[in-house]
Coordinates of C-alpha atoms in Angstrom, one line a residue:
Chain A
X1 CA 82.7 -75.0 -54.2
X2 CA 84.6 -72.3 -52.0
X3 CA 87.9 -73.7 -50.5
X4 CA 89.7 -72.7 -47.5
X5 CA 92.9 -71.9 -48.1
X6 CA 96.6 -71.0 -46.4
X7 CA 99.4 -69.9 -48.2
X8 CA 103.2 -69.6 -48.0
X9 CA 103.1 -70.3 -44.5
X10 CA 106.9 -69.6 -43.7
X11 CA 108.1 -72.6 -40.8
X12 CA 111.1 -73.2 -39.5
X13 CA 112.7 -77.0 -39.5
X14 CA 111.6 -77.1 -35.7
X15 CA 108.1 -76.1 -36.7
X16 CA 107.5 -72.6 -35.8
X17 CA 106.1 -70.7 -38.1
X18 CA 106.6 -66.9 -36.2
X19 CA 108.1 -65.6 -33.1
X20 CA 106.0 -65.2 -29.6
X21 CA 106.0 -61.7 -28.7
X22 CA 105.1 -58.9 -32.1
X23 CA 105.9 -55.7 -31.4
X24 CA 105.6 -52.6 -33.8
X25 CA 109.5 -53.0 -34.1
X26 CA 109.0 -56.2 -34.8
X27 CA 105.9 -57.8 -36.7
X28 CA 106.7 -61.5 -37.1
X29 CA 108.2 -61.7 -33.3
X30 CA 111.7 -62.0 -33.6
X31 CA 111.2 -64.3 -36.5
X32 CA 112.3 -62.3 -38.9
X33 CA 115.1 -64.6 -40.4
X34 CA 112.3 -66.9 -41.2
X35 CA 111.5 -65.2 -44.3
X36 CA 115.4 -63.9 -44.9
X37 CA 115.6 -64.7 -48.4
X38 CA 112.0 -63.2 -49.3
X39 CA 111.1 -60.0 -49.3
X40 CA 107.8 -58.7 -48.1
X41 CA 106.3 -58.6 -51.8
X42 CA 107.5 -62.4 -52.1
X43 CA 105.8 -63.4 -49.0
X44 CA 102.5 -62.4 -50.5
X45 CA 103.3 -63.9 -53.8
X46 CA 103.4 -60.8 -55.4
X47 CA 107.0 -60.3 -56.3
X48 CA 107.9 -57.3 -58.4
X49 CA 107.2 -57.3 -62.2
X50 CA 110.6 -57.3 -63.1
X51 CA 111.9 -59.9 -61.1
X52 CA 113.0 -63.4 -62.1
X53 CA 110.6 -66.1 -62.5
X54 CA 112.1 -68.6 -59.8
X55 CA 110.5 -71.9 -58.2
X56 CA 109.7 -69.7 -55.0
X57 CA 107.5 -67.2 -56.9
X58 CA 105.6 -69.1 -58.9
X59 CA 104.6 -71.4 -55.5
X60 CA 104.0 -68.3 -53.7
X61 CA 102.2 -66.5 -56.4
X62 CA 99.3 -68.9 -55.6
X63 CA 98.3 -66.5 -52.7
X64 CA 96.2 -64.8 -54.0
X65 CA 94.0 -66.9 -57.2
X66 CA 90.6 -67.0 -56.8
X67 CA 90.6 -65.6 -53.2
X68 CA 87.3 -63.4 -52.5
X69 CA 88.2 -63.1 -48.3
X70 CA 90.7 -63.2 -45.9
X71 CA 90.4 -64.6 -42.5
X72 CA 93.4 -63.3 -40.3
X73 CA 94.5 -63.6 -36.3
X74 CA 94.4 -60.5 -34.2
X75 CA 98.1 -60.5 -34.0
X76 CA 98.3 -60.3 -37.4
X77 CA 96.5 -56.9 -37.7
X78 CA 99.0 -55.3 -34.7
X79 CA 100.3 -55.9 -31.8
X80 CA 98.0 -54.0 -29.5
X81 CA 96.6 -56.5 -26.5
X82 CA 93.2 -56.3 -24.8
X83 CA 90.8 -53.7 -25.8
X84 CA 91.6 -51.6 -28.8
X85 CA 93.1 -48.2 -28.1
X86 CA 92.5 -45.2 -30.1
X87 CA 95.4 -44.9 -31.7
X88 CA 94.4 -45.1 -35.2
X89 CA 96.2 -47.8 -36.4
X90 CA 94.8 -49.3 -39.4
X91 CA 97.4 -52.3 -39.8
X92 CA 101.0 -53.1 -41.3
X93 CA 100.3 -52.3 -44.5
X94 CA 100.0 -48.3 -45.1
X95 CA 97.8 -47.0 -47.6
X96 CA 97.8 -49.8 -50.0
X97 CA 96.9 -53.1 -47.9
X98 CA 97.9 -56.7 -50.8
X99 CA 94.6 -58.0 -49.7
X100 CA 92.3 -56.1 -52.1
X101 CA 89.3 -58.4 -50.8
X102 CA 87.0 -57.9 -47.1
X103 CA 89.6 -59.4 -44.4
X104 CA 87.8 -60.5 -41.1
X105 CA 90.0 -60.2 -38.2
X106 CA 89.7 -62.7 -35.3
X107 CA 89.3 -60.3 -31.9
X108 CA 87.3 -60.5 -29.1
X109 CA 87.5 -56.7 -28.8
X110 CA 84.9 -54.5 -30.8
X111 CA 86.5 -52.4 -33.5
X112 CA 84.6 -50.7 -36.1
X113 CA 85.3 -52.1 -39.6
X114 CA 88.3 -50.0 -41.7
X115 CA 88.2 -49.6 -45.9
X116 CA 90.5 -48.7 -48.2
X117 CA 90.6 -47.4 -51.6
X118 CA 92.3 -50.5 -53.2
X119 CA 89.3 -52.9 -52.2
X120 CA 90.5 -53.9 -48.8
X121 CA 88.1 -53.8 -45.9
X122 CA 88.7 -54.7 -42.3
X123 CA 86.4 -56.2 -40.3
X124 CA 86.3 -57.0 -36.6
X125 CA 84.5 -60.7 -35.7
X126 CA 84.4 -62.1 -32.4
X127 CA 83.6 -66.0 -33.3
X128 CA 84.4 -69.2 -33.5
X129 CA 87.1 -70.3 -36.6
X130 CA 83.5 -71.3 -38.5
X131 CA 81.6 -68.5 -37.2
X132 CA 84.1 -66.3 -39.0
X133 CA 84.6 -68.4 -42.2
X134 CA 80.4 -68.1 -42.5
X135 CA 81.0 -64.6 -42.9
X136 CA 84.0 -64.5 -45.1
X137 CA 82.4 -67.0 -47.6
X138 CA 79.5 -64.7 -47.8
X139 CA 81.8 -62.3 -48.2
X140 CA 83.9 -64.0 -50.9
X141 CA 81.2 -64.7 -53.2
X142 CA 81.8 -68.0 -54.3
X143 CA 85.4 -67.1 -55.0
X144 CA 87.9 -68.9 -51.9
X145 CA 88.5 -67.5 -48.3
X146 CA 92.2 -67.4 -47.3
X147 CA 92.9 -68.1 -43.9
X148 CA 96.0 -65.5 -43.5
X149 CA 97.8 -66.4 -40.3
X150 CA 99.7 -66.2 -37.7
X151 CA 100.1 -69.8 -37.1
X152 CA 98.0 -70.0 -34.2
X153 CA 94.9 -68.9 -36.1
X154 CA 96.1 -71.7 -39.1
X155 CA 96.2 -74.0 -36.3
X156 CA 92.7 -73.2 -34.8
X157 CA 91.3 -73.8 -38.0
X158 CA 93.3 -77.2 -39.0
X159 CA 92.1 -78.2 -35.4
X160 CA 88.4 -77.4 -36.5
X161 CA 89.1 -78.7 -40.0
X162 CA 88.0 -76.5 -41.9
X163 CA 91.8 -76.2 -44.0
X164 CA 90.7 -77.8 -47.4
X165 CA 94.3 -76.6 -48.6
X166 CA 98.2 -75.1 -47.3
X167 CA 101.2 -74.4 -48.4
X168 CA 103.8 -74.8 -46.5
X169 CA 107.0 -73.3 -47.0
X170 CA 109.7 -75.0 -45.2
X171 CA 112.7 -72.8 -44.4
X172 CA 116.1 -74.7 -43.4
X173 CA 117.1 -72.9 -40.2
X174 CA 116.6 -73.9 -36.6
X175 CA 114.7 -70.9 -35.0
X176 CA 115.0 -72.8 -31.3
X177 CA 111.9 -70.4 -30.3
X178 CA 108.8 -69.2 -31.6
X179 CA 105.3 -69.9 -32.2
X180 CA 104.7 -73.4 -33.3
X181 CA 102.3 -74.3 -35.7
X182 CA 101.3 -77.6 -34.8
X183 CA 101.0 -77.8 -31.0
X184 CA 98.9 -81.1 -30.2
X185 CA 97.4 -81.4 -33.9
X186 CA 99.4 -84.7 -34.3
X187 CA 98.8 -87.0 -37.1
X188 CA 96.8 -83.9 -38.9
X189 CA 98.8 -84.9 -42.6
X190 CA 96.6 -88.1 -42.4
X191 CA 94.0 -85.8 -43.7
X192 CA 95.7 -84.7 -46.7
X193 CA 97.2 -85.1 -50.0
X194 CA 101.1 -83.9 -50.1
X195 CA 103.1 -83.2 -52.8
X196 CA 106.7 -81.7 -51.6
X197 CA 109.3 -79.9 -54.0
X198 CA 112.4 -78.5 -53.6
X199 CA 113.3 -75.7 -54.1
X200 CA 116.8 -73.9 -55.6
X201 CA 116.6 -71.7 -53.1
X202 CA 116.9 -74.2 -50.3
X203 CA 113.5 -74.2 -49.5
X204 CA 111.1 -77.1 -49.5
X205 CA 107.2 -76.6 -50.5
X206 CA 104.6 -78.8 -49.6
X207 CA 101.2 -78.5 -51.1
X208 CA 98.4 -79.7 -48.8
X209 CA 95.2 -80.6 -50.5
X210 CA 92.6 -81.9 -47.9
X211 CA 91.5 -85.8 -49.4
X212 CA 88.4 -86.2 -50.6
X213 CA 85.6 -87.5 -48.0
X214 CA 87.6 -86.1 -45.1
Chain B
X170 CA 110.8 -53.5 -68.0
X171 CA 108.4 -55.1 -70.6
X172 CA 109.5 -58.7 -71.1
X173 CA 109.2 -61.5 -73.5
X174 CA 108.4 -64.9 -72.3
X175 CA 107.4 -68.7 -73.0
X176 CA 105.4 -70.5 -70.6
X177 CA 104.2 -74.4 -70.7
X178 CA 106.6 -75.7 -73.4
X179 CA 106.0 -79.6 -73.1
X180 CA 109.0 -81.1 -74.5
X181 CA 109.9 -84.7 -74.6
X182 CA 113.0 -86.5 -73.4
X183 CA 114.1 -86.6 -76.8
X184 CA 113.5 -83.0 -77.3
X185 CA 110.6 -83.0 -79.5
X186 CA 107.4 -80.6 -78.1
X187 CA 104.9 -81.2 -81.2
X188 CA 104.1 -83.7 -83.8
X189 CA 104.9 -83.3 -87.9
X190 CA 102.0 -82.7 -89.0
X191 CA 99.1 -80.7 -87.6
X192 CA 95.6 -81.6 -88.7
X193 CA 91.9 -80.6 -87.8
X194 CA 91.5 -83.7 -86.4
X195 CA 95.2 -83.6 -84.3
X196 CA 96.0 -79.9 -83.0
X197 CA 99.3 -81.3 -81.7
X198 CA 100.1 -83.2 -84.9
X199 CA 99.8 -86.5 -83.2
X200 CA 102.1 -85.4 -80.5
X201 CA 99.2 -85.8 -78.0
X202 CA 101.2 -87.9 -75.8
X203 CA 103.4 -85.2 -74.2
X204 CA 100.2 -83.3 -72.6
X205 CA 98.8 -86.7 -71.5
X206 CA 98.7 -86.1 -67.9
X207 CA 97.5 -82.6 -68.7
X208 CA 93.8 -81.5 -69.6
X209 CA 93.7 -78.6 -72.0
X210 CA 93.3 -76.1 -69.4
X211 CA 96.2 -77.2 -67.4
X212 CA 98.4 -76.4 -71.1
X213 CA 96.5 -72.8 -70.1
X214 CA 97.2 -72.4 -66.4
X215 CA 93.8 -72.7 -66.6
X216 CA 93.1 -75.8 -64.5
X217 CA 89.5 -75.7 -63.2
X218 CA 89.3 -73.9 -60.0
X219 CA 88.1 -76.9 -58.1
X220 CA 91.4 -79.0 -59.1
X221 CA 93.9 -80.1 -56.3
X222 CA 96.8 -76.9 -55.9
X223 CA 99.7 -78.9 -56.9
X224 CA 103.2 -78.3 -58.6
X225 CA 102.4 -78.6 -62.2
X226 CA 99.9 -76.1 -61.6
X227 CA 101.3 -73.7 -59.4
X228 CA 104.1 -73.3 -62.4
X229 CA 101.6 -74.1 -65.2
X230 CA 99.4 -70.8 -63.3
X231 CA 102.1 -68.3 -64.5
X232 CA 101.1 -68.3 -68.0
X233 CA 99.2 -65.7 -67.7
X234 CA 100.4 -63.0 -65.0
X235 CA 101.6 -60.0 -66.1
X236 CA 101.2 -60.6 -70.1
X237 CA 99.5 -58.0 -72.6
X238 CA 100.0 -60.1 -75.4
X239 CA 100.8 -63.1 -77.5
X240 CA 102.6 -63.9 -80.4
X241 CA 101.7 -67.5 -82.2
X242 CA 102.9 -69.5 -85.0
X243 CA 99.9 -70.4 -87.8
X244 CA 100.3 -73.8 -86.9
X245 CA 99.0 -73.0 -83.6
X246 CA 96.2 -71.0 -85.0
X247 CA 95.2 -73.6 -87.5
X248 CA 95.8 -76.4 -89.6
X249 CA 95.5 -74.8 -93.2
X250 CA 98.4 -74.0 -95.1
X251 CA 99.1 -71.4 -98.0
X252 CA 96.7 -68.4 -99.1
X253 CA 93.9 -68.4 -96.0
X254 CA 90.6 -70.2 -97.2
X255 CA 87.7 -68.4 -96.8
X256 CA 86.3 -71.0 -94.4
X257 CA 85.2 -69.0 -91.2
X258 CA 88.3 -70.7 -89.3
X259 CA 88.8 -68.8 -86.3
X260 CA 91.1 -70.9 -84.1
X261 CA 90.6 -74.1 -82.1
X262 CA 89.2 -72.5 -78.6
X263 CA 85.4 -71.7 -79.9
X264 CA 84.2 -68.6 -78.3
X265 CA 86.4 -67.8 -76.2
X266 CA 90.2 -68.0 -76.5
X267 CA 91.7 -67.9 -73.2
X268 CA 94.0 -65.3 -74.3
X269 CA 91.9 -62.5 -73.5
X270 CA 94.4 -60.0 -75.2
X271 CA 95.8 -59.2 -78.3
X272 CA 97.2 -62.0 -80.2
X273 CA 99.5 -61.7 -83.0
X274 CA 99.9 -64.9 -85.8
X275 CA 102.7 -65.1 -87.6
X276 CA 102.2 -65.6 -91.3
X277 CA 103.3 -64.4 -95.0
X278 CA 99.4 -64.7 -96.2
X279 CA 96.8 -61.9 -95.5
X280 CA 94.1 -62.1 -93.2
X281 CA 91.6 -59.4 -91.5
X282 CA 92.0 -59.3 -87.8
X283 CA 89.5 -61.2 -85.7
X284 CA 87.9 -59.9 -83.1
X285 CA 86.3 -61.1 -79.4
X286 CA 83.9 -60.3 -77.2
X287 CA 86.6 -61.5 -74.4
X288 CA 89.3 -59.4 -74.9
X289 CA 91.1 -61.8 -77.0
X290 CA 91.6 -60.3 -80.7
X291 CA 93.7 -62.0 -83.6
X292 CA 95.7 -60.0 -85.8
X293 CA 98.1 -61.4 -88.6
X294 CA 101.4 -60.3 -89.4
X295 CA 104.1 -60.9 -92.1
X296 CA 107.6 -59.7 -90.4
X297 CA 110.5 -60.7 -89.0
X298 CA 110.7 -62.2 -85.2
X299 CA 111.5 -58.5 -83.8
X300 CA 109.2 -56.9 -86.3
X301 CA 106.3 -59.1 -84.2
X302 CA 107.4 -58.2 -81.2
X303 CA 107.3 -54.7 -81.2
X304 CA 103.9 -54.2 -82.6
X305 CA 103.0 -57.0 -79.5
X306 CA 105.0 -55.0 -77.1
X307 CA 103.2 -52.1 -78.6
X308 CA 99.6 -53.6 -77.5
X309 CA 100.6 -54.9 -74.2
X310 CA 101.0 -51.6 -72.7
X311 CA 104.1 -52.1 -70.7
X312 CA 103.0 -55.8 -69.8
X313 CA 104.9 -58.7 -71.0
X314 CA 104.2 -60.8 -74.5
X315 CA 104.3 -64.1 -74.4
X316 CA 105.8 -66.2 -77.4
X317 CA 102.5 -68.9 -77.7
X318 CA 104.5 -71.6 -79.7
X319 CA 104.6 -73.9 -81.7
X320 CA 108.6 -75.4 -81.2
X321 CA 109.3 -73.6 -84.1
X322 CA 108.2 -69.9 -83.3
X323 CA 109.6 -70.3 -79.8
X324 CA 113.0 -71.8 -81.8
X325 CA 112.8 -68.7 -83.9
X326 CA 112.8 -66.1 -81.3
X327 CA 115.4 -68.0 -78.8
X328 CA 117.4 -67.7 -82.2
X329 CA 117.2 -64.0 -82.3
X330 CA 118.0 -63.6 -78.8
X331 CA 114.2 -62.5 -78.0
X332 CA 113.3 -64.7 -75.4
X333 CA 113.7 -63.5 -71.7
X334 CA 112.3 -66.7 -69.8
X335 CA 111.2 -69.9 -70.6
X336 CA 109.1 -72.4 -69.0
X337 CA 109.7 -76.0 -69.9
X338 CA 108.0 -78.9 -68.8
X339 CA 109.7 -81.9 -69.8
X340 CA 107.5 -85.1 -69.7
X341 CA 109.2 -88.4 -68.8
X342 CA 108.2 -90.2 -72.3
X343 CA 110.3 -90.8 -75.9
X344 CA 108.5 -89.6 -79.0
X345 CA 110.5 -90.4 -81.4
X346 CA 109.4 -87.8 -83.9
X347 CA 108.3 -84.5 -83.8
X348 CA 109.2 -81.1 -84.1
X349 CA 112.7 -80.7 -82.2
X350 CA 112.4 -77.4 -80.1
X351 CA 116.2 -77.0 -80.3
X352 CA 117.4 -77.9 -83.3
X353 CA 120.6 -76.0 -84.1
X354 CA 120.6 -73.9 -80.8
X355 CA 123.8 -75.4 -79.6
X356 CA 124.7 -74.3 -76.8
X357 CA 121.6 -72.0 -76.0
X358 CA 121.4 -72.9 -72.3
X359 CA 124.4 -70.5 -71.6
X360 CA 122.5 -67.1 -72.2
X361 CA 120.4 -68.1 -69.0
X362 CA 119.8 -68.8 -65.4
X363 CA 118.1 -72.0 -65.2
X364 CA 116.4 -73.6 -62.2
X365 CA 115.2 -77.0 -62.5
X366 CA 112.3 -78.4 -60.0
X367 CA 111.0 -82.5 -60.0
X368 CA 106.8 -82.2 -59.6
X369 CA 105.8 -85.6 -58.6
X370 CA 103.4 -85.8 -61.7
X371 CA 106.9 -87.1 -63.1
X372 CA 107.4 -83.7 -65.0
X373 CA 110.5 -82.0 -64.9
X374 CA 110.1 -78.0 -64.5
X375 CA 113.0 -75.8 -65.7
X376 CA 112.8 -72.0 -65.3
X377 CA 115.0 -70.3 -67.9
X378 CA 115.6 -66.7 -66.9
X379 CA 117.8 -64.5 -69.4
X380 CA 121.1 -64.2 -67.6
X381 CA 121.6 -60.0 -67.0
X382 CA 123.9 -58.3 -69.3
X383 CA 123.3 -61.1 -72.4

């Protein structure tokens, strides 16, 4: 069985989960202090080698076990707008994009498909949230599809319920502003198992595994 | 930065984390109670990829990140005791070990290595705790080695000062008897950075990191 999964989403005690305008200056939107005590290696659970084994990394080191996709907002990719110039961007990530698996990026702009050496492809789909996963399950070959953010793409998919799992990382600040990541999806926990830890750190984890038969 | 570590140490409330005696017919020397919540695989970070993502296995999942090799006591190899029968014995995991590296048991009897198709290959060794470690630092290749138990091993190297982290899970029953993991370690706690996480499973995580400088 192939799962759907988000990880280490980063959200803020007022529920935003990034900031509302990314800019190349500024990837997450002004929301940078969301992810303050992490850095950019922690956020995709992949820490460096020599670092301590904390709480933090081994919840966030989940990201990427068993993941054969990645499913990610336009946003996500850069912070171009409308069509897609020709400016030869090929993402955030330089030469050596952490996915190492195809990633389908949500735009309703064509764009041909970018690879890397290190295994990560990017692909261009203009679909609904399971017109996409269709092709990243393919794509995954049996192994999971991440659904990779930002939190408007998590929350078209938990709308469309099609999330079988999430973590949540819940990060005490008040960012007053930002990108919420549940909008109108109210009552959605009732569709899931929790489990919530704390963390040393100050942050809180919750682990959302979609109930059986939902 | 090639480090030693322990992952998965159930230990009771009253610090025991195996039985007396093991037998063929009781691995854990009738200690079975501490991994009761626990299928084997779980002990592995191993859980089957359909299983829920929850604490216990999001810090049971480190086990194996990161490590080039192992270093076990015999008792975790096998019951038998004394010269090595010639009886075919070649562990208690059948055809494939989940080790899938070099594994190095400690013993003062001769045996000829042991070798599998999966990457996982026994070898048998008659030294001292450090003497182990760098021929299993040798055959990870930079990664780290992890100290496979039993108490008594992992007692053994925390004695020599070898141990840079340490995973305990300590499960909410009283044994009773057993083998103590601490025994005359007074005072051990103060070489390290612990951080200590509830799971709701009722286990207790604690992640010992070697303080910097001891």
């Amino acid at each position: 069985m192939s799962r759907t999964r988000v990880h280490n989403l980063f959200v803020s005690l007022d529920g935003f989960a990034a900031g509302e305008h990314v800019t190349f200056d500024e990837p997450i939107g002004g929301a940078e202090r969301l992810f303050g005590q992490f850095d950019g290696r922690a956020i995709h659970g992949m820490q460096g080698v020599d670092a301590p084994f904390t709480v933090d990394r081994a919840l966030t080191t989940l990201w990427g076990q068993g993941i054969g996709a990645e499913i990610m907002g336009r946003r996500k990719f850069g912070p171009q707008t409308g069509p897609w110039p020709d400016d030869d961007w090929q993402g955030w990530w330089g030469d050596e994009p952490p996915f190492r698996t195809p990633v389908f990026v949500l735009t309703h702009h064509h764009h041909e498909p970018i690879e890397f050496a290190n295994g990560t492809s990017f692909h261009f789909v203009d679909g609904t949230p399971a017109e996409a996963l269709r092709l990243a399950a393919e794509a995954a070959g049996g192994q999971d599809v991440r659904i990779g953010g930002g939190p408007s793409t998590v929350q078209q998919f938990l709308k469309a319920g099609l999330i079988d799992f999430l973590h949540l990382a819940i990060v005490p600040i008040a960012l007053g502003r930002g990108t919420p990541l549940f909008g109108d999806l109210t009552g959605v926990e009732s569709r899931f198992d929790i489990e919530t830890v704390t963390s040393p750190s100050g942050v809180t984890h919750q682990l959302w595994n979609k109930k059986s038969g939902t």
